[in-house]
Amino acid sequence: MKRPPIKWELVAKDGEARCGLLHTRRGVIETPVFMPVGTLGTVKGTRFEALESAELDARIILGNTYHLWLRPGAETIAACGGLHRFIGWERALLTDSGGFQVFSLGALRKVCEEGTEFRSHVDGSLRFLSPEVSMQVQAALASDIVMAFDECAPGEASHEVARESMLLTARWAERSRKSFNVLQNEGSTQQEQKAGESESSQQTAGGRGNEQRSSSVLPPAPASCFLSFKSALRAPHSALELSGEQALFGIIQGATHLDLRRESLARTVEIGFEGYALGGLSVGEEKRVMYQVVAETAPLMPVNSPRYLMGVGTPEDLIECVARGLDMFDCVLPTRNGRTGQAFTSRGKLNVKNAQWTRDMRPLDENCACMVCRRHTRAYLRHLYLTGEMLASILLTHHNLFFFLDTMRRVRQAIRSGDFTRFRREFLEGVNSGVA
Amino acid sequence: MKRPPIKWELVAKDGEARCGLLHTRRGVIETPVFMPVGTLGTVKGTRFEALESAELDARIILGNTYHLWLRPGAETIAACGGLHRFIGWERALLTDSGGFQVFSLGALRKVCEEGTEFRSHVDGSLRFLSPEVSMQVQAALASDIVMAFDECAPGEASHEVARESMLLTARWAERSRKSFNVLQNEGSTQQEQKAGESESSQQTAGGRGNEQRSSSVLPPAPASCFLSFKSALRAPHSALELSGEQALFGIIQGATHLDLRRESLARTVEIGFEGYALGGLSVGEEKRVMYQVVAETAPLMPVNSPRYLMGVGTPEDLIECVARGLDMFDCVLPTRNGRTGQAFTSRGKLNVKNAQWTRDMRPLDENCACMVCRRHTRAYLRHLYLTGEMLASILLTHHNLFFFLDTMRRVRQAIRSGDFTRFRREFLEGVNSGVA
């Protein structure tokens, strides 16, 4: 009998804030955790050696299913042995389902019961993404944590629109779970066959959904859009060989409507997942509304599973949502802002372009211990940014990632020592004080 | 009495190939040496930590006077304490004179006896560069090795054109030496005053040119173009405080005409410099012609000074010119080609874009020990390049710099062990065999 693909254990609690350990096949991840985004298989502007260094020590990064599916394609990654081997990263990987990226395409997408039709932003080709396709692609990527395929309603969606979308997400969650379980079983069966075992195990990695696996019949997807993994399976290091060990997270939707969030949560938990995410936040709603949704929903989420807030947010958001009981976060802010000349500091954001830094020999953040702040000045970083030098993005990204990851280290320390309330107050005072 | 700013000593010789040690105030540099180019104060796409790592171990990098003069400006860099402090690099720095960059502007420049008028490629403003301005800017940059201001004739220049240009370079070399010496003396006088010494030293860092210093009167430069360093001198870490320790190299011109090269050499040595460079090569002439100029000129260059071939070249060029007696090289090839998807390997150039690498799990170079080759595949690098990811440039640049720097390590080892002939033959066979 297999051990579960992931396991989360509580280490300390301070109010609603939780400190825990997420055990994965690729190492232990302390939570609350910030996960840098590696859209196309690279955390933009950052070498893996830096991510692994004691300074950053990122234990898990993200890959985007939508982007990787389009380029270089799931078959290529599968043929290269899965995303870890393809990119050269041995720590944990989480892949999203592609649902949010497709939502971001706006008018370019068409949602139906079966899935979502959209045009590729790369070449305009017509594509079709469904729970089954997303699970197949994520199996090929062989990420450690797979996200269910969901539909994301806009932040300002009416109750009616949001409910329809939430129910579709629930039906897709069930299809995701079933499809995932079949793929995991294929993977583990293949592994067992390779290992020369004659006895076929019915045990897969999933949660309650496993029970429904044997009766499931996958709804057909459009033949033209479906991926053929035959070549991938023939490849020497097929990603699917590992896929028996993936974990699947469900996603709670419902926009800003608290009753819908509760209903979505109940339906998602009913299906059963290894972890639970809040989706559809930070998509246009007011910040206080987001905090309220988190405050009302998080305490109802299963206590023994990791709770993941997708795509959020600023350092303040992270701390506010940790305070409301969430464990995992991802956001493009540190990397994207790094490329646009914005540094996150203990006194708020610093715009590196400002003329006032022309001869300023101070580091970005005088309270920061990162390599960039130990070595380089605002004057130099401004010069690099204004002359379009790549090093500006590289250094600002490094500093920003350090700020996010180090803040989470301090958050965990504060929770463990029962000091989170004071930490939170002082941190927020700091970032609101303004850069001088 | 001051010690000389640099000192070169011969360690071993194999044929014309020389292995030596270049002692500078910022560390010892083994020669033959390849110097990565840091145009605007950054070796593009590379962190300084990587340059300092045991893997790359670049002991000296270049800065471009022309580029740094335009952005961020010499006064800004001086106010920040010189180029080392501005960029955060404590190892040696060599700055060129700006002459070659201005030559590259082509029709945008106008050469007269006084200097060169040109339009900035950044904002189109009219600028004037002369030996005196170049020496002032390089004093402000406080580089360890300063290059004389020269005029570069095209590779195909006629004897008449090339001679006129070479004679102008010789006159500018004399003005460079004089101006440099005055600036060095200002710097050292200021230093001595700061140190509370009452005795004024006439000893400066330069070579024979020092003797002429007292009688020199600087020709006036156009007032509108001249730099005011008063503010720099008032700055807390004025670069000029250090400038008493700079070394000045002379540049030998004469295009492809061997008699002019010899005459230029004699005139340059007559003035006296701490090192000698061959300029105006790899500017359109045939490769065999360049090798011939080097072969005929290098053995006539002073034996106890470093010999520097400016702006050259491919790994093959480096080895061929080491074989002809040269010691120092710089070139943008490893960094520029890194950004355009070309890798230098032991079997020649590899174009990372090629479709044949789509699923190729081999490193760029199977004989390479660099971090990129130990970790990443052609398939991944191709994907990064095709999706426009910064990491493609970062990794290819790192690999290319490693290839150049490691080749020079092996060159030095081969010379020391009297094995250079075999090394050279095998290296050239390798790079000509083609990537498979």
PDB file of N, CA, C and O in Angstrom, chain A residues 40-42 44 46-49 52 71-72 75-76 79-80 86-88 339 358-359 361 371 375-376 380 383-384 387 389-391 394 398, chain B residues 40-42 44 46-49 52 71-72 76 79-80 86-88 339 358-359 361 371 375-376 380 383-384 387 389-391 394 398:
ATOM      1  N   LEU A  40       6.788  29.430 -17.441  1.00  0.00           N
ATOM      2  CA  LEU A  40       7.186  28.584 -18.574  1.00  0.00           C
ATOM      3  C   LEU A  40       8.301  27.623 -18.181  1.00  0.00           C
ATOM      4  O   LEU A  40       9.098  27.201 -19.026  1.00  0.00           O
ATOM      5  N   GLY A  41       8.358  27.295 -16.906  1.00  0.00           N
ATOM      6  CA  GLY A  41       9.419  26.394 -16.453  1.00  0.00           C
ATOM      7  C   GLY A  41      10.659  27.149 -16.024  1.00  0.00           C
ATOM      8  O   GLY A  41      11.736  26.573 -15.938  1.00  0.00           O
ATOM      9  N   THR A  42      10.503  28.441 -15.766  1.00  0.00           N
ATOM     10  CA  THR A  42      11.599  29.256 -15.232  1.00  0.00           C
ATOM     11  C   THR A  42      10.994  30.383 -14.402  1.00  0.00           C
ATOM     12  O   THR A  42      10.046  31.037 -14.854  1.00  0.00           O
ATOM     13  N   LYS A  44      11.209  33.730 -13.733  1.00  0.00           N
ATOM     14  CA  LYS A  44      11.834  34.698 -14.643  1.00  0.00           C
ATOM     15  C   LYS A  44      13.000  35.458 -14.007  1.00  0.00           C
ATOM     16  O   LYS A  44      12.853  36.042 -12.942  1.00  0.00           O
ATOM     17  N   THR A  46      15.763  34.282 -12.774  1.00  0.00           N
ATOM     18  CA  THR A  46      16.396  33.672 -11.611  1.00  0.00           C
ATOM     19  C   THR A  46      16.971  32.306 -11.962  1.00  0.00           C
ATOM     20  O   THR A  46      16.313  31.497 -12.594  1.00  0.00           O
ATOM     21  N   ARG A  47      18.196  32.085 -11.548  1.00  0.00           N
ATOM     22  CA  ARG A  47      18.787  30.763 -11.742  1.00  0.00           C
ATOM     23  C   ARG A  47      18.317  29.827 -10.642  1.00  0.00           C
ATOM     24  O   ARG A  47      18.063  30.243  -9.517  1.00  0.00           O
ATOM     25  N   PHE A  48      18.236  28.555 -10.966  1.00  0.00           N
ATOM     26  CA  PHE A  48      17.784  27.576  -9.980  1.00  0.00           C
ATOM     27  C   PHE A  48      18.736  27.521  -8.793  1.00  0.00           C
ATOM     28  O   PHE A  48      18.317  27.280  -7.661  1.00  0.00           O
ATOM     29  N   GLU A  49      20.019  27.745  -9.052  1.00  0.00           N
ATOM     30  CA  GLU A  49      20.989  27.746  -7.953  1.00  0.00           C
ATOM     31  C   GLU A  49      20.631  28.817  -6.919  1.00  0.00           C
ATOM     32  O   GLU A  49      20.819  28.605  -5.726  1.00  0.00           O
ATOM     33  N   GLU A  52      17.683  27.658  -4.846  1.00  0.00           N
ATOM     34  CA  GLU A  52      18.074  26.607  -3.903  1.00  0.00           C
ATOM     35  C   GLU A  52      19.000  27.107  -2.804  1.00  0.00           C
ATOM     36  O   GLU A  52      19.206  26.424  -1.812  1.00  0.00           O
ATOM     37  N   ARG A  71       3.680  25.818 -25.135  1.00  0.00           N
ATOM     38  CA  ARG A  71       5.117  25.819 -25.433  1.00  0.00           C
ATOM     39  C   ARG A  71       5.891  25.267 -24.263  1.00  0.00           C
ATOM     40  O   ARG A  71       5.777  25.842 -23.180  1.00  0.00           O
ATOM     41  N   PRO A  72       6.673  24.246 -24.369  1.00  0.00           N
ATOM     42  CA  PRO A  72       7.012  23.510 -25.596  1.00  0.00           C
ATOM     43  C   PRO A  72       6.013  22.423 -25.937  1.00  0.00           C
ATOM     44  O   PRO A  72       6.185  21.731 -26.926  1.00  0.00           O
ATOM     45  N   GLU A  75       3.696  16.904 -24.742  1.00  0.00           N
ATOM     46  CA  GLU A  75       4.379  15.700 -25.241  1.00  0.00           C
ATOM     47  C   GLU A  75       5.890  15.865 -25.171  1.00  0.00           C
ATOM     48  O   GLU A  75       6.604  14.921 -24.849  1.00  0.00           O
ATOM     49  N   THR A  76       6.349  17.062 -25.502  1.00  0.00           N
ATOM     50  CA  THR A  76       7.798  17.306 -25.425  1.00  0.00           C
ATOM     51  C   THR A  76       8.288  17.163 -23.993  1.00  0.00           C
ATOM     52  O   THR A  76       9.309  16.522 -23.725  1.00  0.00           O
ATOM     53  N   ALA A  79       8.235  13.593 -23.003  1.00  0.00           N
ATOM     54  CA  ALA A  79       9.344  12.866 -23.644  1.00  0.00           C
ATOM     55  C   ALA A  79      10.674  13.168 -22.960  1.00  0.00           C
ATOM     56  O   ALA A  79      11.602  12.358 -22.997  1.00  0.00           O
ATOM     57  N   CYS A  80      10.749  14.330 -22.334  1.00  0.00           N
ATOM     58  CA  CYS A  80      11.972  14.711 -21.617  1.00  0.00           C
ATOM     59  C   CYS A  80      11.935  14.257 -20.155  1.00  0.00           C
ATOM     60  O   CYS A  80      12.805  14.620 -19.371  1.00  0.00           O
ATOM     61  N   PHE A  86      12.905  18.178 -17.228  1.00  0.00           N
ATOM     62  CA  PHE A  86      13.008  19.099 -18.356  1.00  0.00           C
ATOM     63  C   PHE A  86      13.705  20.393 -17.939  1.00  0.00           C
ATOM     64  O   PHE A  86      14.564  20.906 -18.662  1.00  0.00           O
ATOM     65  N   ILE A  87      13.350  20.897 -16.763  1.00  0.00           N
ATOM     66  CA  ILE A  87      13.920  22.189 -16.356  1.00  0.00           C
ATOM     67  C   ILE A  87      15.138  22.047 -15.444  1.00  0.00           C
ATOM     68  O   ILE A  87      15.866  23.006 -15.234  1.00  0.00           O
ATOM     69  N   GLY A  88      15.348  20.844 -14.886  1.00  0.00           N
ATOM     70  CA  GLY A  88      16.508  20.653 -14.019  1.00  0.00           C
ATOM     71  C   GLY A  88      16.280  21.144 -12.596  1.00  0.00           C
ATOM     72  O   GLY A  88      17.125  21.838 -12.026  1.00  0.00           O
ATOM     73  N   ARG A 339      10.973  43.142 -12.756  1.00  0.00           N
ATOM     74  CA  ARG A 339      11.278  43.498 -14.144  1.00  0.00           C
ATOM     75  C   ARG A 339      10.797  44.894 -14.507  1.00  0.00           C
ATOM     76  O   ARG A 339      11.193  45.439 -15.538  1.00  0.00           O
ATOM     77  N   THR A 358      19.875  58.805  -7.950  1.00  0.00           N
ATOM     78  CA  THR A 358      20.977  58.865  -8.925  1.00  0.00           C
ATOM     79  C   THR A 358      22.345  58.625  -8.296  1.00  0.00           C
ATOM     80  O   THR A 358      23.186  57.945  -8.864  1.00  0.00           O
ATOM     81  N   ARG A 359      22.579  59.222  -7.141  1.00  0.00           N
ATOM     82  CA  ARG A 359      23.883  59.041  -6.480  1.00  0.00           C
ATOM     83  C   ARG A 359      23.714  58.448  -5.080  1.00  0.00           C
ATOM     84  O   ARG A 359      24.585  58.623  -4.220  1.00  0.00           O
ATOM     85  N   MET A 361      23.954  55.914  -2.425  1.00  0.00           N
ATOM     86  CA  MET A 361      24.811  54.747  -2.208  1.00  0.00           C
ATOM     87  C   MET A 361      24.218  53.771  -1.180  1.00  0.00           C
ATOM     88  O   MET A 361      24.885  52.845  -0.739  1.00  0.00           O
ATOM     89  N   MET A 371      21.780  39.320  -0.818  1.00  0.00           N
ATOM     90  CA  MET A 371      23.035  39.577  -1.511  1.00  0.00           C
ATOM     91  C   MET A 371      23.009  40.878  -2.293  1.00  0.00           C
ATOM     92  O   MET A 371      24.024  41.548  -2.422  1.00  0.00           O
ATOM     93  N   ARG A 375      25.460  44.190  -1.506  1.00  0.00           N
ATOM     94  CA  ARG A 375      26.469  44.525  -2.517  1.00  0.00           C
ATOM     95  C   ARG A 375      26.177  45.775  -3.331  1.00  0.00           C
ATOM     96  O   ARG A 375      27.110  46.495  -3.712  1.00  0.00           O
ATOM     97  N   HIS A 376      24.921  45.990  -3.664  1.00  0.00           N
ATOM     98  CA  HIS A 376      24.616  47.011  -4.664  1.00  0.00           C
ATOM     99  C   HIS A 376      23.786  48.169  -4.104  1.00  0.00           C
ATOM    100  O   HIS A 376      23.032  48.005  -3.158  1.00  0.00           O
ATOM    101  N   TYR A 380      23.307  52.334  -8.513  1.00  0.00           N
ATOM    102  CA  TYR A 380      23.690  51.357  -9.543  1.00  0.00           C
ATOM    103  C   TYR A 380      22.457  50.694 -10.146  1.00  0.00           C
ATOM    104  O   TYR A 380      22.351  50.547 -11.364  1.00  0.00           O
ATOM    105  N   HIS A 383      20.787  52.986 -12.533  1.00  0.00           N
ATOM    106  CA  HIS A 383      21.551  53.033 -13.788  1.00  0.00           C
ATOM    107  C   HIS A 383      21.264  51.791 -14.639  1.00  0.00           C
ATOM    108  O   HIS A 383      21.013  51.896 -15.846  1.00  0.00           O
ATOM    109  N   LEU A 384      21.298  50.617 -14.026  1.00  0.00           N
ATOM    110  CA  LEU A 384      21.051  49.375 -14.778  1.00  0.00           C
ATOM    111  C   LEU A 384      19.647  49.387 -15.382  1.00  0.00           C
ATOM    112  O   LEU A 384      19.438  48.999 -16.537  1.00  0.00           O
ATOM    113  N   THR A 387      19.331  51.922 -18.327  1.00  0.00           N
ATOM    114  CA  THR A 387      20.043  51.541 -19.543  1.00  0.00           C
ATOM    115  C   THR A 387      19.532  50.211 -20.090  1.00  0.00           C
ATOM    116  O   THR A 387      20.106  49.677 -21.036  1.00  0.00           O
ATOM    117  N   GLU A 389      19.574  47.244 -18.830  1.00  0.00           N
ATOM    118  CA  GLU A 389      20.430  46.089 -18.591  1.00  0.00           C
ATOM    119  C   GLU A 389      19.654  44.969 -17.889  1.00  0.00           C
ATOM    120  O   GLU A 389      18.946  45.203 -16.918  1.00  0.00           O
ATOM    121  N   MET A 390      19.854  43.753 -18.385  1.00  0.00           N
ATOM    122  CA  MET A 390      19.215  42.581 -17.823  1.00  0.00           C
ATOM    123  C   MET A 390      19.476  42.439 -16.322  1.00  0.00           C
ATOM    124  O   MET A 390      18.649  41.938 -15.577  1.00  0.00           O
ATOM    125  N   LEU A 391      20.673  42.892 -15.914  1.00  0.00           N
ATOM    126  CA  LEU A 391      21.039  42.719 -14.502  1.00  0.00           C
ATOM    127  C   LEU A 391      20.077  43.463 -13.573  1.00  0.00           C
ATOM    128  O   LEU A 391      19.891  43.055 -12.423  1.00  0.00           O
ATOM    129  N   ILE A 394      17.399  40.986 -12.975  1.00  0.00           N
ATOM    130  CA  ILE A 394      17.941  39.856 -12.213  1.00  0.00           C
ATOM    131  C   ILE A 394      18.077  40.236 -10.742  1.00  0.00           C
ATOM    132  O   ILE A 394      17.635  39.499  -9.853  1.00  0.00           O
ATOM    133  N   HIS A 398      15.736  39.072  -7.565  1.00  0.00           N
ATOM    134  CA  HIS A 398      16.348  38.358  -6.441  1.00  0.00           C
ATOM    135  C   HIS A 398      15.967  39.020  -5.119  1.00  0.00           C
ATOM    136  O   HIS A 398      15.538  38.346  -4.183  1.00  0.00           O
TER     137      HIS A 398
ATOM    138  N   LEU B  40      28.474  48.713 -19.771  1.00  0.00           N
ATOM    139  CA  LEU B  40      27.848  49.775 -18.976  1.00  0.00           C
ATOM    140  C   LEU B  40      28.011  49.529 -17.484  1.00  0.00           C
ATOM    141  O   LEU B  40      27.198  49.980 -16.668  1.00  0.00           O
ATOM    142  N   GLY B  41      29.069  48.793 -17.121  1.00  0.00           N
ATOM    143  CA  GLY B  41      29.269  48.498 -15.706  1.00  0.00           C
ATOM    144  C   GLY B  41      28.600  47.209 -15.292  1.00  0.00           C
ATOM    145  O   GLY B  41      28.390  46.957 -14.111  1.00  0.00           O
ATOM    146  N   THR B  42      28.255  46.371 -16.268  1.00  0.00           N
ATOM    147  CA  THR B  42      27.712  45.036 -16.006  1.00  0.00           C
ATOM    148  C   THR B  42      28.091  44.131 -17.168  1.00  0.00           C
ATOM    149  O   THR B  42      27.925  44.519 -18.326  1.00  0.00           O
ATOM    150  N   LYS B  44      26.906  41.704 -19.277  1.00  0.00           N
ATOM    151  CA  LYS B  44      25.470  41.518 -19.528  1.00  0.00           C
ATOM    152  C   LYS B  44      24.983  40.107 -19.161  1.00  0.00           C
ATOM    153  O   LYS B  44      25.549  39.120 -19.598  1.00  0.00           O
ATOM    154  N   THR B  46      25.020  38.614 -16.289  1.00  0.00           N
ATOM    155  CA  THR B  46      25.832  37.856 -15.339  1.00  0.00           C
ATOM    156  C   THR B  46      25.909  38.584 -14.006  1.00  0.00           C
ATOM    157  O   THR B  46      26.178  39.780 -13.959  1.00  0.00           O
ATOM    158  N   ARG B  47      25.697  37.850 -12.929  1.00  0.00           N
ATOM    159  CA  ARG B  47      25.885  38.453 -11.615  1.00  0.00           C
ATOM    160  C   ARG B  47      27.359  38.431 -11.245  1.00  0.00           C
ATOM    161  O   ARG B  47      28.100  37.548 -11.642  1.00  0.00           O
ATOM    162  N   PHE B  48      27.766  39.405 -10.451  1.00  0.00           N
ATOM    163  CA  PHE B  48      29.167  39.475 -10.051  1.00  0.00           C
ATOM    164  C   PHE B  48      29.574  38.249  -9.241  1.00  0.00           C
ATOM    165  O   PHE B  48      30.717  37.801  -9.311  1.00  0.00           O
ATOM    166  N   GLU B  49      28.638  37.706  -8.481  1.00  0.00           N
ATOM    167  CA  GLU B  49      28.937  36.497  -7.714  1.00  0.00           C
ATOM    168  C   GLU B  49      29.365  35.358  -8.645  1.00  0.00           C
ATOM    169  O   GLU B  49      30.232  34.554  -8.297  1.00  0.00           O
ATOM    170  N   GLU B  52      32.901  35.954  -9.857  1.00  0.00           N
ATOM    171  CA  GLU B  52      33.884  35.703  -8.796  1.00  0.00           C
ATOM    172  C   GLU B  52      33.973  34.232  -8.409  1.00  0.00           C
ATOM    173  O   GLU B  52      34.918  33.836  -7.727  1.00  0.00           O
ATOM    174  N   ARG B  71      26.187  57.469 -20.026  1.00  0.00           N
ATOM    175  CA  ARG B  71      25.247  57.004 -19.000  1.00  0.00           C
ATOM    176  C   ARG B  71      25.962  56.145 -17.994  1.00  0.00           C
ATOM    177  O   ARG B  71      26.551  55.146 -18.413  1.00  0.00           O
ATOM    178  N   PRO B  72      25.983  56.413 -16.732  1.00  0.00           N
ATOM    179  CA  PRO B  72      25.263  57.494 -16.050  1.00  0.00           C
ATOM    180  C   PRO B  72      26.026  58.803 -16.060  1.00  0.00           C
ATOM    181  O   PRO B  72      25.532  59.782 -15.511  1.00  0.00           O
ATOM    182  N   THR B  76      28.695  61.329 -12.098  1.00  0.00           N
ATOM    183  CA  THR B  76      27.895  60.472 -11.212  1.00  0.00           C
ATOM    184  C   THR B  76      28.754  59.339 -10.667  1.00  0.00           C
ATOM    185  O   THR B  76      28.731  59.038  -9.466  1.00  0.00           O
ATOM    186  N   ALA B  79      31.191  60.663  -8.191  1.00  0.00           N
ATOM    187  CA  ALA B  79      30.509  60.992  -6.935  1.00  0.00           C
ATOM    188  C   ALA B  79      30.192  59.738  -6.135  1.00  0.00           C
ATOM    189  O   ALA B  79      30.079  59.781  -4.912  1.00  0.00           O
ATOM    190  N   CYS B  80      30.037  58.611  -6.833  1.00  0.00           N
ATOM    191  CA  CYS B  80      29.762  57.348  -6.155  1.00  0.00           C
ATOM    192  C   CYS B  80      31.058  56.620  -5.789  1.00  0.00           C
ATOM    193  O   CYS B  80      31.020  55.464  -5.364  1.00  0.00           O
ATOM    194  N   PHE B  86      30.841  51.959  -7.592  1.00  0.00           N
ATOM    195  CA  PHE B  86      29.533  52.172  -8.214  1.00  0.00           C
ATOM    196  C   PHE B  86      28.871  50.846  -8.566  1.00  0.00           C
ATOM    197  O   PHE B  86      27.669  50.663  -8.347  1.00  0.00           O
ATOM    198  N   ILE B  87      29.651  49.919  -9.109  1.00  0.00           N
ATOM    199  CA  ILE B  87      29.053  48.659  -9.553  1.00  0.00           C
ATOM    200  C   ILE B  87      29.165  47.551  -8.504  1.00  0.00           C
ATOM    201  O   ILE B  87      28.504  46.528  -8.627  1.00  0.00           O
ATOM    202  N   GLY B  88      30.013  47.736  -7.497  1.00  0.00           N
ATOM    203  CA  GLY B  88      30.156  46.699  -6.470  1.00  0.00           C
ATOM    204  C   GLY B  88      31.081  45.571  -6.882  1.00  0.00           C
ATOM    205  O   GLY B  88      30.750  44.398  -6.713  1.00  0.00           O
ATOM    206  N   ARG B 339      23.312  35.924 -25.834  1.00  0.00           N
ATOM    207  CA  ARG B 339      21.987  36.533 -25.942  1.00  0.00           C
ATOM    208  C   ARG B 339      21.305  36.235 -27.269  1.00  0.00           C
ATOM    209  O   ARG B 339      20.105  36.435 -27.417  1.00  0.00           O
ATOM    210  N   THR B 358      14.959  19.784 -29.883  1.00  0.00           N
ATOM    211  CA  THR B 358      13.668  19.892 -29.180  1.00  0.00           C
ATOM    212  C   THR B 358      13.551  18.947 -27.982  1.00  0.00           C
ATOM    213  O   THR B 358      13.043  19.324 -26.935  1.00  0.00           O
ATOM    214  N   ARG B 359      13.985  17.717 -28.153  1.00  0.00           N
ATOM    215  CA  ARG B 359      13.892  16.748 -27.043  1.00  0.00           C
ATOM    216  C   ARG B 359      15.257  16.203 -26.661  1.00  0.00           C
ATOM    217  O   ARG B 359      15.370  15.099 -26.116  1.00  0.00           O
ATOM    218  N   MET B 361      18.236  15.660 -24.589  1.00  0.00           N
ATOM    219  CA  MET B 361      18.518  15.755 -23.152  1.00  0.00           C
ATOM    220  C   MET B 361      20.012  15.863 -22.854  1.00  0.00           C
ATOM    221  O   MET B 361      20.426  15.765 -21.699  1.00  0.00           O
ATOM    222  N   MET B 371      28.269  24.781 -14.642  1.00  0.00           N
ATOM    223  CA  MET B 371      27.007  24.521 -13.942  1.00  0.00           C
ATOM    224  C   MET B 371      25.850  24.352 -14.911  1.00  0.00           C
ATOM    225  O   MET B 371      24.921  23.596 -14.653  1.00  0.00           O
ATOM    226  N   ARG B 375      23.631  20.835 -15.380  1.00  0.00           N
ATOM    227  CA  ARG B 375      22.240  20.863 -14.933  1.00  0.00           C
ATOM    228  C   ARG B 375      21.205  20.872 -16.051  1.00  0.00           C
ATOM    229  O   ARG B 375      20.133  20.300 -15.904  1.00  0.00           O
ATOM    230  N   HIS B 376      21.508  21.573 -17.137  1.00  0.00           N
ATOM    231  CA  HIS B 376      20.455  21.838 -18.116  1.00  0.00           C
ATOM    232  C   HIS B 376      20.733  21.204 -19.478  1.00  0.00           C
ATOM    233  O   HIS B 376      21.880  20.999 -19.865  1.00  0.00           O
ATOM    234  N   TYR B 380      15.844  22.131 -22.975  1.00  0.00           N
ATOM    235  CA  TYR B 380      15.367  23.199 -22.088  1.00  0.00           C
ATOM    236  C   TYR B 380      15.870  24.560 -22.559  1.00  0.00           C
ATOM    237  O   TYR B 380      15.116  25.535 -22.605  1.00  0.00           O
ATOM    238  N   HIS B 383      13.924  25.722 -25.495  1.00  0.00           N
ATOM    239  CA  HIS B 383      12.607  26.197 -25.049  1.00  0.00           C
ATOM    240  C   HIS B 383      12.704  27.605 -24.450  1.00  0.00           C
ATOM    241  O   HIS B 383      11.909  28.495 -24.781  1.00  0.00           O
ATOM    242  N   LEU B 384      13.678  27.820 -23.577  1.00  0.00           N
ATOM    243  CA  LEU B 384      13.840  29.140 -22.955  1.00  0.00           C
ATOM    244  C   LEU B 384      14.100  30.198 -24.014  1.00  0.00           C
ATOM    245  O   LEU B 384      13.554  31.306 -23.965  1.00  0.00           O
ATOM    246  N   THR B 387      10.968  30.954 -26.180  1.00  0.00           N
ATOM    247  CA  THR B 387       9.895  31.671 -25.477  1.00  0.00           C
ATOM    248  C   THR B 387      10.381  33.027 -24.965  1.00  0.00           C
ATOM    249  O   THR B 387       9.659  33.699 -24.234  1.00  0.00           O
ATOM    250  N   GLU B 389      12.644  33.800 -22.806  1.00  0.00           N
ATOM    251  CA  GLU B 389      12.926  33.878 -21.372  1.00  0.00           C
ATOM    252  C   GLU B 389      14.348  34.388 -21.135  1.00  0.00           C
ATOM    253  O   GLU B 389      15.304  33.917 -21.750  1.00  0.00           O
ATOM    254  N   MET B 390      14.458  35.305 -20.183  1.00  0.00           N
ATOM    255  CA  MET B 390      15.744  35.872 -19.798  1.00  0.00           C
ATOM    256  C   MET B 390      16.753  34.794 -19.414  1.00  0.00           C
ATOM    257  O   MET B 390      17.952  34.940 -19.626  1.00  0.00           O
ATOM    258  N   LEU B 391      16.248  33.710 -18.836  1.00  0.00           N
ATOM    259  CA  LEU B 391      17.153  32.664 -18.364  1.00  0.00           C
ATOM    260  C   LEU B 391      17.966  32.057 -19.515  1.00  0.00           C
ATOM    261  O   LEU B 391      19.081  31.589 -19.293  1.00  0.00           O
ATOM    262  N   ILE B 394      20.911  34.270 -19.713  1.00  0.00           N
ATOM    263  CA  ILE B 394      21.717  34.120 -18.498  1.00  0.00           C
ATOM    264  C   ILE B 394      22.542  32.837 -18.576  1.00  0.00           C
ATOM    265  O   ILE B 394      23.756  32.848 -18.321  1.00  0.00           O
ATOM    266  N   HIS B 398      26.570  32.394 -19.278  1.00  0.00           N
ATOM    267  CA  HIS B 398      27.412  31.739 -18.276  1.00  0.00           C
ATOM    268  C   HIS B 398      28.252  30.638 -18.917  1.00  0.00           C
ATOM    269  O   HIS B 398      29.465  30.565 -18.714  1.00  0.00           O
TER     270      HIS B 398
END
